[in-house]
PDB file of C-alpha atoms in Angstrom:
ATOM      1  CA  UNK H 266     -89.221  60.996 -58.241  1.00  0.00           C
ATOM      2  CA  UNK H 267     -88.648  59.206 -54.892  1.00  0.00           C
ATOM      3  CA  UNK H 268     -90.321  55.840 -53.854  1.00  0.00           C
ATOM      4  CA  UNK H 269     -93.444  56.745 -52.184  1.00  0.00           C
ATOM      5  CA  UNK H 270     -95.066  55.541 -48.901  1.00  0.00           C
ATOM      6  CA  UNK H 271     -97.859  53.629 -50.878  1.00  0.00           C
ATOM      7  CA  UNK H 272     -97.748  50.219 -52.435  1.00  0.00           C
ATOM      8  CA  UNK H 273     -99.852  48.929 -55.374  1.00  0.00           C
ATOM      9  CA  UNK H 274    -101.314  45.761 -55.936  1.00  0.00           C
ATOM     10  CA  UNK H 275    -101.686  45.157 -59.549  1.00  0.00           C
ATOM     11  CA  UNK H 276    -104.515  42.571 -60.077  1.00  0.00           C
ATOM     12  CA  UNK H 277    -104.334  40.806 -63.509  1.00  0.00           C
ATOM     13  CA  UNK H 278    -107.595  38.655 -64.160  1.00  0.00           C
ATOM     14  CA  UNK H 279    -106.252  35.820 -66.450  1.00  0.00           C
ATOM     15  CA  UNK H 280    -107.025  32.571 -68.114  1.00  0.00           C
ATOM     16  CA  UNK H 281    -104.861  30.743 -70.647  1.00  0.00           C
ATOM     17  CA  UNK H 282    -103.068  33.780 -72.170  1.00  0.00           C
ATOM     18  CA  UNK H 283     -99.560  32.700 -71.605  1.00  0.00           C
ATOM     19  CA  UNK H 284     -97.961  34.636 -74.403  1.00  0.00           C
ATOM     20  CA  UNK H 285     -99.625  38.011 -73.210  1.00  0.00           C
ATOM     21  CA  UNK H 286     -98.316  37.111 -69.617  1.00  0.00           C
ATOM     22  CA  UNK H 287     -94.836  36.706 -70.569  1.00  0.00           C
ATOM     23  CA  UNK H 288     -94.919  40.210 -72.308  1.00  0.00           C
ATOM     24  CA  UNK H 289     -96.936  41.826 -69.581  1.00  0.00           C
ATOM     25  CA  UNK H 290     -95.135  41.145 -66.415  1.00  0.00           C
ATOM     26  CA  UNK H 291     -91.612  42.358 -67.424  1.00  0.00           C
ATOM     27  CA  UNK H 292     -92.999  45.471 -69.114  1.00  0.00           C
ATOM     28  CA  UNK H 293     -95.249  46.468 -66.228  1.00  0.00           C
ATOM     29  CA  UNK H 294     -92.465  45.934 -63.784  1.00  0.00           C
ATOM     30  CA  UNK H 295     -90.123  48.052 -65.553  1.00  0.00           C
ATOM     31  CA  UNK H 296     -92.825  50.718 -66.302  1.00  0.00           C
ATOM     32  CA  UNK H 297     -93.908  50.990 -62.439  1.00  0.00           C
ATOM     33  CA  UNK H 298     -90.206  50.929 -61.443  1.00  0.00           C
ATOM     34  CA  UNK H 299     -89.103  53.599 -63.593  1.00  0.00           C
ATOM     35  CA  UNK H 300     -91.964  55.726 -62.105  1.00  0.00           C
ATOM     36  CA  UNK H 301     -90.793  54.858 -58.545  1.00  0.00           C
ATOM     37  CA  UNK H 302     -94.091  52.931 -57.886  1.00  0.00           C
ATOM     38  CA  UNK H 303     -93.717  50.232 -55.120  1.00  0.00           C
ATOM     39  CA  UNK H 304     -96.037  47.435 -56.532  1.00  0.00           C
ATOM     40  CA  UNK H 305     -96.618  43.673 -56.476  1.00  0.00           C
ATOM     41  CA  UNK H 306     -98.255  41.974 -59.531  1.00  0.00           C
ATOM     42  CA  UNK H 307    -100.804  39.201 -58.850  1.00  0.00           C
ATOM     43  CA  UNK H 308    -101.756  37.042 -61.734  1.00  0.00           C
ATOM     44  CA  UNK H 309    -105.233  35.910 -60.978  1.00  0.00           C
ATOM     45  CA  UNK H 310    -105.434  32.637 -62.966  1.00  0.00           C
ATOM     46  CA  UNK H 311    -108.988  31.005 -63.113  1.00  0.00           C
ATOM     47  CA  UNK H 312    -108.603  27.282 -63.213  1.00  0.00           C
ATOM     48  CA  UNK H 313    -112.046  25.862 -62.595  1.00  0.00           C
ATOM     49  CA  UNK H 314    -114.431  24.886 -65.321  1.00  0.00           C
ATOM     50  CA  UNK H 315    -116.921  27.718 -65.189  1.00  0.00           C
ATOM     51  CA  UNK H 316    -117.176  30.430 -67.596  1.00  0.00           C
ATOM     52  CA  UNK H 317    -114.490  33.451 -66.984  1.00  0.00           C
ATOM     53  CA  UNK H 318    -115.464  35.742 -64.270  1.00  0.00           C
ATOM     54  CA  UNK H 319    -113.175  39.025 -64.466  1.00  0.00           C
ATOM     55  CA  UNK H 320    -115.089  40.670 -61.524  1.00  0.00           C
ATOM     56  CA  UNK H 321    -114.949  37.687 -59.115  1.00  0.00           C
ATOM     57  CA  UNK H 322    -111.195  37.347 -59.803  1.00  0.00           C
ATOM     58  CA  UNK H 323    -110.556  40.803 -58.889  1.00  0.00           C
ATOM     59  CA  UNK H 324    -112.743  40.531 -55.653  1.00  0.00           C
ATOM     60  CA  UNK H 325    -110.229  37.444 -54.753  1.00  0.00           C
ATOM     61  CA  UNK H 326    -107.175  39.380 -55.698  1.00  0.00           C
ATOM     62  CA  UNK H 327    -108.294  42.226 -53.439  1.00  0.00           C
ATOM     63  CA  UNK H 328    -108.928  39.771 -50.636  1.00  0.00           C
ATOM     64  CA  UNK H 329    -105.571  37.866 -50.980  1.00  0.00           C
ATOM     65  CA  UNK H 330    -103.245  40.703 -51.761  1.00  0.00           C
ATOM     66  CA  UNK H 331    -102.204  41.422 -48.424  1.00  0.00           C
ATOM     67  CA  UNK H 332    -101.981  44.231 -45.955  1.00  0.00           C
ATOM     68  CA  UNK H 333     -98.670  45.594 -47.282  1.00  0.00           C
ATOM     69  CA  UNK H 334    -100.645  47.093 -50.297  1.00  0.00           C
ATOM     70  CA  UNK H 335    -102.994  50.004 -49.874  1.00  0.00           C
ATOM     71  CA  UNK H 336    -104.292  50.508 -53.372  1.00  0.00           C
ATOM     72  CA  UNK H 337    -105.057  48.339 -56.412  1.00  0.00           C
ATOM     73  CA  UNK H 338    -105.058  48.466 -60.138  1.00  0.00           C
ATOM     74  CA  UNK H 339    -107.628  46.414 -61.861  1.00  0.00           C
ATOM     75  CA  UNK H 340    -105.551  45.580 -65.011  1.00  0.00           C
ATOM     76  CA  UNK H 341    -106.259  43.868 -68.257  1.00  0.00           C
ATOM     77  CA  UNK H 342    -103.283  41.588 -69.265  1.00  0.00           C
ATOM     78  CA  UNK H 343    -103.621  42.613 -72.969  1.00  0.00           C
ATOM     79  CA  UNK H 344    -103.051  46.294 -72.414  1.00  0.00           C
ATOM     80  CA  UNK H 345     -99.829  48.111 -72.080  1.00  0.00           C
ATOM     81  CA  UNK H 346     -99.191  51.739 -71.168  1.00  0.00           C
ATOM     82  CA  UNK H 347     -96.920  53.349 -73.772  1.00  0.00           C
ATOM     83  CA  UNK H 348     -96.964  56.834 -72.492  1.00  0.00           C
ATOM     84  CA  UNK H 349     -94.774  57.501 -69.245  1.00  0.00           C
ATOM     85  CA  UNK H 350     -96.731  60.472 -68.365  1.00  0.00           C
ATOM     86  CA  UNK H 351     -99.491  58.216 -67.368  1.00  0.00           C
ATOM     87  CA  UNK H 352    -100.283  58.347 -63.663  1.00  0.00           C
ATOM     88  CA  UNK H 353    -100.332  55.175 -61.554  1.00  0.00           C
ATOM     89  CA  UNK H 354     -99.971  56.939 -58.053  1.00  0.00           C
ATOM     90  CA  UNK H 355    -102.143  56.546 -55.265  1.00  0.00           C
ATOM     91  CA  UNK H 356    -105.538  57.665 -56.225  1.00  0.00           C
ATOM     92  CA  UNK H 357    -106.523  59.334 -52.981  1.00  0.00           C
ATOM     93  CA  UNK H 358    -109.178  61.824 -54.560  1.00  0.00           C
ATOM     94  CA  UNK H 359    -111.135  58.848 -56.001  1.00  0.00           C
ATOM     95  CA  UNK H 360    -111.132  56.027 -58.699  1.00  0.00           C
ATOM     96  CA  UNK H 361    -108.661  56.902 -61.335  1.00  0.00           C
ATOM     97  CA  UNK H 362    -109.326  55.473 -64.869  1.00  0.00           C
ATOM     98  CA  UNK H 363    -105.926  55.141 -66.787  1.00  0.00           C
ATOM     99  CA  UNK H 364    -107.385  53.613 -69.792  1.00  0.00           C
ATOM    100  CA  UNK H 365    -109.796  56.539 -70.545  1.00  0.00           C
ATOM    101  CA  UNK H 366    -112.268  56.430 -73.302  1.00  0.00           C
ATOM    102  CA  UNK H 367    -110.342  59.050 -75.033  1.00  0.00           C
ATOM    103  CA  UNK H 368    -107.161  57.086 -75.073  1.00  0.00           C
ATOM    104  CA  UNK H 369    -108.212  53.532 -75.238  1.00  0.00           C
ATOM    105  CA  UNK H 370    -107.892  52.114 -78.843  1.00  0.00           C
ATOM    106  CA  UNK H 371    -111.126  50.138 -78.623  1.00  0.00           C
ATOM    107  CA  UNK H 372    -113.669  51.395 -76.163  1.00  0.00           C
ATOM    108  CA  UNK H 373    -114.865  54.964 -76.164  1.00  0.00           C
ATOM    109  CA  UNK H 374    -117.969  55.111 -73.919  1.00  0.00           C
ATOM    110  CA  UNK H 375    -117.903  57.812 -71.412  1.00  0.00           C
ATOM    111  CA  UNK H 376    -119.218  55.558 -68.655  1.00  0.00           C
ATOM    112  CA  UNK H 377    -116.333  52.904 -69.399  1.00  0.00           C
ATOM    113  CA  UNK H 378    -114.177  52.133 -66.460  1.00  0.00           C
ATOM    114  CA  UNK H 379    -112.463  48.883 -67.883  1.00  0.00           C
ATOM    115  CA  UNK H 380    -108.928  48.303 -68.872  1.00  0.00           C
ATOM    116  CA  UNK H 381    -106.952  49.894 -66.326  1.00  0.00           C
ATOM    117  CA  UNK H 382    -108.724  51.432 -63.131  1.00  0.00           C
ATOM    118  CA  UNK H 383    -106.813  52.330 -60.007  1.00  0.00           C
ATOM    119  CA  UNK H 384    -108.711  52.612 -56.486  1.00  0.00           C
ATOM    120  CA  UNK H 385    -107.532  52.853 -53.000  1.00  0.00           C
ATOM    121  CA  UNK H 386    -108.544  49.798 -50.906  1.00  0.00           C
ATOM    122  CA  UNK H 387    -110.910  51.813 -48.881  1.00  0.00           C
ATOM    123  CA  UNK H 388    -112.724  53.147 -52.022  1.00  0.00           C
ATOM    124  CA  UNK H 389    -113.005  49.486 -53.299  1.00  0.00           C
ATOM    125  CA  UNK H 390    -114.633  48.302 -49.901  1.00  0.00           C
ATOM    126  CA  UNK H 391    -117.016  51.312 -50.136  1.00  0.00           C
ATOM    127  CA  UNK H 392    -118.226  49.846 -53.379  1.00  0.00           C
ATOM    128  CA  UNK H 393    -118.519  46.060 -51.768  1.00  0.00           C
ATOM    129  CA  UNK H 394    -116.087  45.244 -54.749  1.00  0.00           C
ATOM    130  CA  UNK H 395    -117.686  44.386 -58.103  1.00  0.00           C
ATOM    131  CA  UNK H 396    -120.506  41.949 -58.595  1.00  0.00           C
ATOM    132  CA  UNK H 397    -120.040  38.107 -58.907  1.00  0.00           C
ATOM    133  CA  UNK H 398    -122.977  37.598 -61.223  1.00  0.00           C
ATOM    134  CA  UNK H 399    -121.067  38.306 -64.539  1.00  0.00           C
ATOM    135  CA  UNK H 400    -119.799  35.173 -66.211  1.00  0.00           C
ATOM    136  CA  UNK H 401    -118.409  35.336 -69.770  1.00  0.00           C
ATOM    137  CA  UNK H 402    -116.984  38.398 -71.258  1.00  0.00           C
ATOM    138  CA  UNK H 403    -118.335  41.944 -70.496  1.00  0.00           C
ATOM    139  CA  UNK H 404    -120.753  44.233 -68.710  1.00  0.00           C
ATOM    140  CA  UNK H 405    -119.047  43.653 -65.325  1.00  0.00           C
ATOM    141  CA  UNK H 406    -117.490  47.143 -65.706  1.00  0.00           C
ATOM    142  CA  UNK H 407    -120.571  48.826 -66.635  1.00  0.00           C
ATOM    143  CA  UNK H 408    -122.410  47.871 -63.374  1.00  0.00           C
ATOM    144  CA  UNK H 409    -119.236  48.811 -61.401  1.00  0.00           C
ATOM    145  CA  UNK H 410    -119.316  52.118 -62.720  1.00  0.00           C
ATOM    146  CA  UNK H 411    -122.934  52.499 -61.132  1.00  0.00           C
ATOM    147  CA  UNK H 412    -121.541  51.035 -57.835  1.00  0.00           C
ATOM    148  CA  UNK H 413    -118.812  53.821 -57.884  1.00  0.00           C
ATOM    149  CA  UNK H 414    -121.467  56.349 -58.601  1.00  0.00           C
ATOM    150  CA  UNK H 415    -123.658  54.846 -55.759  1.00  0.00           C
ATOM    151  CA  UNK H 416    -120.882  55.116 -53.207  1.00  0.00           C
ATOM    152  CA  UNK H 417    -120.587  58.791 -53.879  1.00  0.00           C
ATOM    153  CA  UNK H 418    -117.203  58.347 -55.538  1.00  0.00           C
ATOM    154  CA  UNK H 419    -116.160  60.419 -58.852  1.00  0.00           C
ATOM    155  CA  UNK H 420    -114.242  58.747 -61.618  1.00  0.00           C
ATOM    156  CA  UNK H 421    -111.115  60.784 -62.866  1.00  0.00           C
ATOM    157  CA  UNK H 422    -109.071  60.228 -65.761  1.00  0.00           C
ATOM    158  CA  UNK H 423    -105.706  61.625 -67.239  1.00  0.00           C
ATOM    159  CA  UNK H 424    -105.206  65.009 -68.479  1.00  0.00           C
ATOM    160  CA  UNK H 425    -102.637  66.440 -70.733  1.00  0.00           C
ATOM    161  CA  UNK H 426    -101.986  63.108 -72.712  1.00  0.00           C
ATOM    162  CA  UNK H 427    -101.406  63.921 -76.230  1.00  0.00           C
ATOM    163  CA  UNK H 428    -100.884  60.511 -77.774  1.00  0.00           C
ATOM    164  CA  UNK H 429    -104.403  59.751 -78.193  1.00  0.00           C
ATOM    165  CA  UNK H 430    -105.023  56.229 -79.223  1.00  0.00           C
ATOM    166  CA  UNK H 431    -101.474  55.574 -79.575  1.00  0.00           C
ATOM    167  CA  UNK H 432    -101.238  55.867 -75.718  1.00  0.00           C
ATOM    168  CA  UNK H 433    -101.611  51.842 -75.185  1.00  0.00           C
ATOM    169  CA  UNK H 434    -100.739  48.723 -77.167  1.00  0.00           C
ATOM    170  CA  UNK H 435    -103.431  46.289 -77.314  1.00  0.00           C
ATOM    171  CA  UNK H 436    -102.016  42.767 -77.509  1.00  0.00           C
ATOM    172  CA  UNK H 437    -105.388  40.928 -78.057  1.00  0.00           C
ATOM    173  CA  UNK H 438    -106.029  39.380 -81.301  1.00  0.00           C
ATOM    174  CA  UNK H 439    -109.687  38.604 -81.644  1.00  0.00           C
ATOM    175  CA  UNK H 440    -109.518  36.707 -84.839  1.00  0.00           C
ATOM    176  CA  UNK H 441    -107.218  34.177 -82.921  1.00  0.00           C
ATOM    177  CA  UNK H 442    -108.793  33.955 -79.613  1.00  0.00           C
ATOM    178  CA  UNK H 443    -112.687  34.480 -79.562  1.00  0.00           C
ATOM    179  CA  UNK H 444    -114.202  36.308 -76.440  1.00  0.00           C
ATOM    180  CA  UNK H 445    -117.004  34.322 -74.619  1.00  0.00           C
ATOM    181  CA  UNK H 446    -119.912  36.915 -75.482  1.00  0.00           C
ATOM    182  CA  UNK H 447    -122.634  34.267 -75.262  1.00  0.00           C
ATOM    183  CA  UNK H 448    -125.699  35.376 -73.494  1.00  0.00           C
ATOM    184  CA  UNK H 449    -127.374  32.576 -71.739  1.00  0.00           C
ATOM    185  CA  UNK H 450    -130.983  32.167 -70.002  1.00  0.00           C
ATOM    186  CA  UNK H 451    -131.833  35.185 -68.053  1.00  0.00           C
ATOM    187  CA  UNK H 452    -128.327  36.700 -68.545  1.00  0.00           C
ATOM    188  CA  UNK H 453    -129.739  39.215 -71.029  1.00  0.00           C
ATOM    189  CA  UNK H 454    -131.873  40.919 -68.589  1.00  0.00           C
ATOM    190  CA  UNK H 455    -129.659  40.606 -65.707  1.00  0.00           C
ATOM    191  CA  UNK H 456    -126.539  42.179 -67.184  1.00  0.00           C
ATOM    192  CA  UNK H 457    -128.221  45.640 -67.031  1.00  0.00           C
ATOM    193  CA  UNK H 458    -129.113  45.518 -63.284  1.00  0.00           C
ATOM    194  CA  UNK H 459    -127.271  46.684 -60.375  1.00  0.00           C
ATOM    195  CA  UNK H 460    -126.346  43.951 -58.003  1.00  0.00           C
ATOM    196  CA  UNK H 461    -127.472  45.354 -54.643  1.00  0.00           C
ATOM    197  CA  UNK H 462    -126.219  42.601 -52.376  1.00  0.00           C
ATOM    198  CA  UNK H 463    -123.318  40.727 -53.855  1.00  0.00           C
ATOM    199  CA  UNK H 464    -119.633  41.541 -54.113  1.00  0.00           C
ATOM    200  CA  UNK H 465    -116.757  41.225 -51.889  1.00  0.00           C
ATOM    201  CA  UNK H 466    -118.951  40.099 -49.205  1.00  0.00           C
ATOM    202  CA  UNK H 467    -120.209  36.840 -50.923  1.00  0.00           C
ATOM    203  CA  UNK H 468    -117.442  35.862 -53.497  1.00  0.00           C
ATOM    204  CA  UNK H 469    -117.034  32.141 -53.206  1.00  0.00           C
ATOM    205  CA  UNK H 470    -113.600  30.590 -54.141  1.00  0.00           C
ATOM    206  CA  UNK H 471    -110.554  28.618 -53.041  1.00  0.00           C
ATOM    207  CA  UNK H 472    -107.112  29.048 -53.696  1.00  0.00           C
ATOM    208  CA  UNK H 473    -105.576  26.017 -55.420  1.00  0.00           C
ATOM    209  CA  UNK H 474    -102.004  27.189 -55.047  1.00  0.00           C
ATOM    210  CA  UNK H 475     -99.926  30.385 -54.477  1.00  0.00           C
ATOM    211  CA  UNK H 476     -96.704  30.615 -56.421  1.00  0.00           C
ATOM    212  CA  UNK H 477     -94.015  33.185 -56.521  1.00  0.00           C
ATOM    213  CA  UNK H 478     -92.601  33.500 -60.158  1.00  0.00           C
ATOM    214  CA  UNK H 479     -89.862  35.559 -61.945  1.00  0.00           C
ATOM    215  CA  UNK H 480     -90.666  36.358 -65.610  1.00  0.00           C
ATOM    216  CA  UNK H 481     -87.541  37.726 -67.389  1.00  0.00           C
ATOM    217  CA  UNK H 482     -86.448  38.732 -63.992  1.00  0.00           C
ATOM    218  CA  UNK H 483     -89.600  40.436 -62.917  1.00  0.00           C
ATOM    219  CA  UNK H 484     -91.323  39.159 -59.769  1.00  0.00           C
ATOM    220  CA  UNK H 485     -95.093  38.210 -59.633  1.00  0.00           C
ATOM    221  CA  UNK H 486     -97.338  35.990 -57.670  1.00  0.00           C
ATOM    222  CA  UNK H 487     -99.693  33.388 -59.587  1.00  0.00           C
ATOM    223  CA  UNK H 488    -102.926  32.522 -57.596  1.00  0.00           C
ATOM    224  CA  UNK H 489    -104.533  29.573 -59.123  1.00  0.00           C
ATOM    225  CA  UNK H 490    -108.166  30.330 -58.372  1.00  0.00           C
ATOM    226  CA  UNK H 491    -110.988  27.757 -58.112  1.00  0.00           C
ATOM    227  CA  UNK H 492    -114.356  29.972 -58.246  1.00  0.00           C
ATOM    228  CA  UNK H 493    -117.726  28.472 -57.159  1.00  0.00           C
ATOM    229  CA  UNK H 494    -120.926  29.143 -58.832  1.00  0.00           C
ATOM    230  CA  UNK H 495    -124.626  28.653 -57.472  1.00  0.00           C
ATOM    231  CA  UNK H 496    -126.311  27.558 -60.528  1.00  0.00           C
ATOM    232  CA  UNK H 497    -129.934  28.359 -59.059  1.00  0.00           C
ATOM    233  CA  UNK H 498    -128.752  32.161 -58.784  1.00  0.00           C
ATOM    234  CA  UNK H 499    -126.586  32.284 -61.957  1.00  0.00           C
ATOM    235  CA  UNK H 500    -127.263  29.427 -64.408  1.00  0.00           C
ATOM    236  CA  UNK H 501    -125.271  31.115 -67.064  1.00  0.00           C
ATOM    237  CA  UNK H 502    -121.951  30.480 -65.154  1.00  0.00           C
ATOM    238  CA  UNK H 503    -121.689  27.061 -67.157  1.00  0.00           C
ATOM    239  CA  UNK H 504    -121.589  26.691 -71.093  1.00  0.00           C
ATOM    240  CA  UNK H 505    -124.685  24.526 -70.566  1.00  0.00           C
TER     241      UNK H 505
END
C-alpha cells in the first residue's frame, strides 16, 4: 500500500510501566510503518500525585498532538496487535474499535470500547472528548461509549479476522502490578452516570516537559503531564 494523506496520533496513557513502553514503541512503529500509516506516538505520562486518570490523559494528548495529525488512536500500552490484517486506517465512517470484544483476550462486553479505539479528530470533538471524572482504573470507556451514541456516531469493529483471542498480545501481569480499582466516597454512584458537561472543554493540566525520544530507533514524544483535580467535585482523585 502507498502512504495515505492522513496522519495518526497514537495516544498512550502511561504511568510507571517502562518495561512495557520499551516493547510497545518499537513494535507499534514497525507495525504501522509496514502498513504505510503515517503516525506519531505520544506517551502521555502522568507525573502528578493524583490517582491515574486515563481519560484526562487522552484529552490532553488530543489537545497537544498538533495540527499535522487528523485522527487518533486511544491505545493501551500493554496491548500489541499481532494480526497485520487489523485496520489502523483513517476511520472516516465513525469510531473504529480495533480491540473488539470478539478479539480482546480479557474484555468481551459488547459495549466495551477500551484497549484500542480509532476516531477522527472531528468525531472526538463531537463527543467533547472523554469525561475527566474517572480517577482510578476502569469505567471511563463505558461512559465514552454513551458519549459516542449521544453524538449520533456508530462504533464499527473489525470483520474477517480469524485469529480470535490470539489477535493481540496482552503484556500486563496483574499479579505483579495491581490495578487501582478502589472506589472512594460517591465514586460508586458516579461511575455509572454520563458526564453531560465535562470533557475536552474543562480538562485541567500543565505540561511539565515535552521530550522527543528514540526507543530502539523508533521515534516518540513523551509528555510529562501534571493533571489538576477539584477535590470538591471529585474527592476520589486522591487516595485519601
